[in-house]
CSV table of C-alpha atoms and ligand atoms in Angstrom, one decimal:
chain,number,residue,atom,x,y,z
A,209,MET,CA,0.4,-21.8,-5.2
A,210,ALA,CA,-1.0,-19.1,-7.4
A,211,LEU,CA,0.6,-16.3,-9.3
A,212,GLU,CA,-1.1,-13.1,-8.1
A,213,ARG,CA,-0.8,-9.4,-8.2
A,214,THR,CA,-1.3,-6.9,-5.4
A,215,LEU,CA,-1.3,-3.1,-5.0
A,216,SER,CA,1.3,-1.7,-2.7
A,217,ILE,CA,1.4,1.9,-1.6
A,218,ILE,CA,4.3,3.4,0.4
A,219,LYS,CA,2.4,6.1,2.4
A,220,PRO,CA,3.6,9.7,2.9
A,221,ASP,CA,5.2,9.0,6.3
A,222,ALA,CA,7.5,6.3,4.9
A,223,VAL,CA,8.3,8.3,1.8
A,224,ALA,CA,9.2,11.2,4.1
A,225,LYS,CA,11.5,8.9,6.1
A,226,ASN,CA,13.3,8.0,2.9
A,227,VAL,CA,12.9,4.3,3.3
A,228,ILE,CA,11.4,3.4,-0.1
A,229,GLY,CA,14.4,1.3,-1.1
A,230,GLU,CA,14.5,-0.5,2.2
A,231,ILE,CA,10.8,-1.5,1.9
A,232,TYR,CA,11.2,-2.5,-1.8
A,233,ALA,CA,14.2,-4.7,-0.9
A,234,ARG,CA,11.9,-6.6,1.5
A,235,PHE,CA,9.5,-7.2,-1.4
A,236,GLU,CA,12.2,-8.4,-3.7
A,237,LYS,CA,13.7,-10.7,-1.0
A,238,ALA,CA,10.3,-12.3,-0.6
A,239,GLY,CA,10.0,-13.0,-4.3
A,240,LEU,CA,7.7,-10.2,-5.2
A,241,LYS,CA,8.4,-8.4,-8.5
A,242,VAL,CA,7.6,-4.8,-9.3
A,243,VAL,CA,5.4,-4.9,-12.5
A,244,ALA,CA,4.2,-1.2,-12.4
A,245,ALA,CA,5.3,1.8,-10.4
A,246,LYS,CA,4.7,5.5,-10.0
A,247,MET,CA,5.3,8.2,-7.5
A,248,LYS,CA,2.3,10.5,-7.1
A,249,GLN,CA,0.8,13.3,-5.1
A,250,LEU,CA,-2.8,12.1,-4.6
A,251,SER,CA,-5.6,14.6,-4.9
A,252,ARG,CA,-8.3,14.6,-2.2
A,253,GLN,CA,-10.7,13.2,-4.8
A,254,GLU,CA,-8.3,10.3,-5.7
A,255,ALA,CA,-7.7,9.4,-2.0
A,256,GLU,CA,-11.4,9.6,-1.2
A,257,GLY,CA,-12.2,7.3,-4.2
A,258,PHE,CA,-9.4,4.9,-3.3
A,259,TYR,CA,-10.7,4.5,0.3
A,260,ALA,CA,-14.4,4.8,-0.6
A,261,VAL,CA,-15.0,1.5,1.3
A,262,HIS,CA,-14.1,3.3,4.5
A,263,SER,CA,-16.1,6.5,3.8
A,264,ALA,CA,-18.5,5.9,6.7
A,265,ARG,CA,-15.7,5.2,9.3
A,266,PRO,CA,-14.8,7.8,11.9
A,267,PHE,CA,-11.2,7.9,10.7
A,268,PHE,CA,-12.0,8.5,7.1
A,269,LYS,CA,-11.3,12.2,6.9
A,270,ALA,CA,-8.0,11.9,8.9
A,271,LEU,CA,-7.0,9.0,6.6
A,272,VAL,CA,-7.6,11.0,3.5
A,273,ASP,CA,-5.8,14.1,5.0
A,274,PHE,CA,-2.9,11.9,5.8
A,275,MET,CA,-2.8,10.2,2.4
A,276,ILE,CA,-2.6,13.6,0.6
A,277,SER,CA,-0.1,15.1,3.0
A,278,GLY,CA,2.8,14.2,0.7
A,279,PRO,CA,3.8,12.0,-2.2
A,280,VAL,CA,3.2,8.2,-2.2
A,281,MET,CA,4.9,5.4,-4.1
A,282,ILE,CA,2.4,3.2,-5.8
A,283,THR,CA,3.5,-0.3,-7.0
A,284,ALA,CA,1.8,-3.3,-8.5
A,285,LEU,CA,3.7,-6.4,-7.3
A,286,GLU,CA,3.5,-9.9,-8.8
A,287,GLY,CA,4.5,-13.2,-7.3
A,288,GLU,CA,3.2,-16.5,-5.8
A,289,ASN,CA,0.4,-15.7,-3.3
A,290,ALA,CA,1.4,-12.0,-3.7
A,291,VAL,CA,-1.6,-10.7,-1.7
A,292,LEU,CA,-0.9,-12.6,1.5
A,293,ALA,CA,2.9,-12.5,1.0
A,294,HIS,CA,2.7,-8.7,0.9
A,295,ARG,CA,0.3,-8.4,3.9
A,296,ASP,CA,2.6,-10.7,5.9
A,297,LEU,CA,5.5,-8.3,5.1
A,298,MET,CA,3.4,-5.3,6.1
A,299,GLY,CA,2.3,-6.5,9.5
A,300,ALA,CA,-0.8,-5.6,11.5
A,301,THR,CA,-2.7,-2.3,10.8
A,302,ASN,CA,-1.7,-1.0,14.2
A,303,PRO,CA,2.1,-0.9,14.4
A,304,LYS,CA,1.9,-1.6,18.2
A,305,GLU,CA,0.4,-5.0,17.3
A,306,ALA,CA,2.7,-5.7,14.3
A,307,ALA,CA,5.0,-8.6,14.6
A,308,PRO,CA,8.7,-7.8,15.0
A,309,GLY,CA,10.5,-7.5,11.6
A,310,THR,CA,7.4,-6.4,9.7
A,311,ILE,CA,7.4,-3.1,7.8
A,312,ARG,CA,4.9,-1.5,10.1
A,313,ALA,CA,6.8,-2.7,13.2
A,314,ASP,CA,10.0,-1.2,11.8
A,315,PHE,CA,8.9,2.0,10.1
A,316,ALA,CA,5.3,3.0,11.2
A,317,ASP,CA,4.6,5.4,14.1
A,318,SER,CA,0.8,5.0,14.6
A,319,ILE,CA,-2.3,3.3,13.2
A,320,ASP,CA,-2.9,6.5,11.2
A,321,ALA,CA,0.6,6.9,9.8
A,322,ASN,CA,1.3,3.2,9.2
A,323,ALA,CA,3.8,3.3,6.3
A,324,VAL,CA,2.2,1.0,3.8
A,325,HIS,CA,-1.1,-0.1,2.1
A,326,GLY,CA,-1.6,-3.5,0.6
A,327,SER,CA,-4.7,-5.0,-1.1
A,328,ASP,CA,-6.6,-7.4,1.1
A,329,ALA,CA,-7.7,-9.9,-1.5
A,330,VAL,CA,-7.1,-10.9,-5.2
A,331,ASP,CA,-10.4,-9.2,-6.3
A,332,THR,CA,-9.6,-6.0,-4.4
A,333,ALA,CA,-6.1,-6.0,-5.9
A,334,LYS,CA,-7.6,-6.0,-9.4
A,335,VAL,CA,-9.8,-3.0,-8.7
A,336,GLU,CA,-7.0,-1.2,-6.9
A,337,ILE,CA,-4.4,-1.8,-9.6
A,338,ALA,CA,-6.8,-0.6,-12.2
A,339,TYR,CA,-7.5,2.5,-10.1
A,340,PHE,CA,-3.9,3.7,-10.6
A,341,PHE,CA,-2.6,1.9,-13.7
A,342,ALA,CA,-3.8,1.4,-17.2
A,343,ALA,CA,-3.5,-2.3,-18.3
A,344,THR,CA,-0.6,-1.3,-20.6
A,345,ASP,CA,1.3,0.1,-17.7
A,346,VAL,CA,1.5,-3.3,-15.9
A,347,LEU,CA,4.5,-5.1,-17.3
A,348,SER,CA,4.4,-8.8,-16.3
A,349,ARG,CA,7.8,-10.3,-16.2
B,467,UDP,N1,-7.0,3.4,9.9
B,467,UDP,C1,-7.0,4.3,10.8
B,467,UDP,N2,-7.6,4.1,12.0
B,467,UDP,C2,-8.2,2.9,12.3
B,467,UDP,C3,-8.3,1.9,11.3
B,467,UDP,C4,-7.7,2.2,10.1
B,467,UDP,O1,-6.4,5.4,10.6
B,467,UDP,O2,-8.8,2.8,13.4
B,467,UDP,C5,-6.4,3.6,8.6
B,467,UDP,C6,-5.0,3.0,8.5
B,467,UDP,O3,-4.1,3.8,7.8
B,467,UDP,C7,-5.3,1.7,7.7
B,467,UDP,C8,-6.4,2.2,6.7
B,467,UDP,O4,-7.2,3.1,7.5
B,467,UDP,O5,-4.1,1.3,7.0
B,467,UDP,C9,-7.2,1.1,6.1
B,467,UDP,O6,-7.7,0.3,7.2
B,467,UDP,P1,-7.7,-1.3,7.0
B,467,UDP,O7,-8.6,-1.8,8.1
B,467,UDP,O8,-8.1,-1.6,5.6
B,467,UDP,O9,-6.2,-1.7,7.3
B,467,UDP,P2,-5.0,-2.2,6.4
B,467,UDP,O10,-5.6,-3.2,5.4
B,467,UDP,O11,-4.3,-1.0,5.8
B,467,UDP,O12,-4.1,-3.0,7.4
């Protein structure tokens, strides 16, 4: 087991549905602790930079448009195997394929508006956390 951190974003659709607390309760029940948090309206430039790895994909513009369509909740989570634990809670990218009881199965409407983002690896998590939080904003506990 390894103590890890991961970046979690509650996307505009889930913020609009007012289920921030329900999603965070799932993180807490799974042993993940919030170590940094902020609500933010992303600028187009911030969203494009965050998803730069997808810039050549056909869904890139729609993804950026969606991510700036309303505020998001950005959280750094810490826990044992946090990256995988968080992705297990999220479920598959396409909510139609997400396992019952996962966040995307319960709260997401489509592959575009799929409620949550989670880092896909420990190295990615480091980059993504640093994208939104200064080192002094991450309060390990
Ligand atoms: N996405 C999309 N259409 C696709 C594939 C992905 O709109 O065909 C969006 C979706 O919001 C997804 C994000 O792009 O969450 C990043 O894709 P990735 O494959 O990294 O999925 P994730 O790690 O979020 O499950």
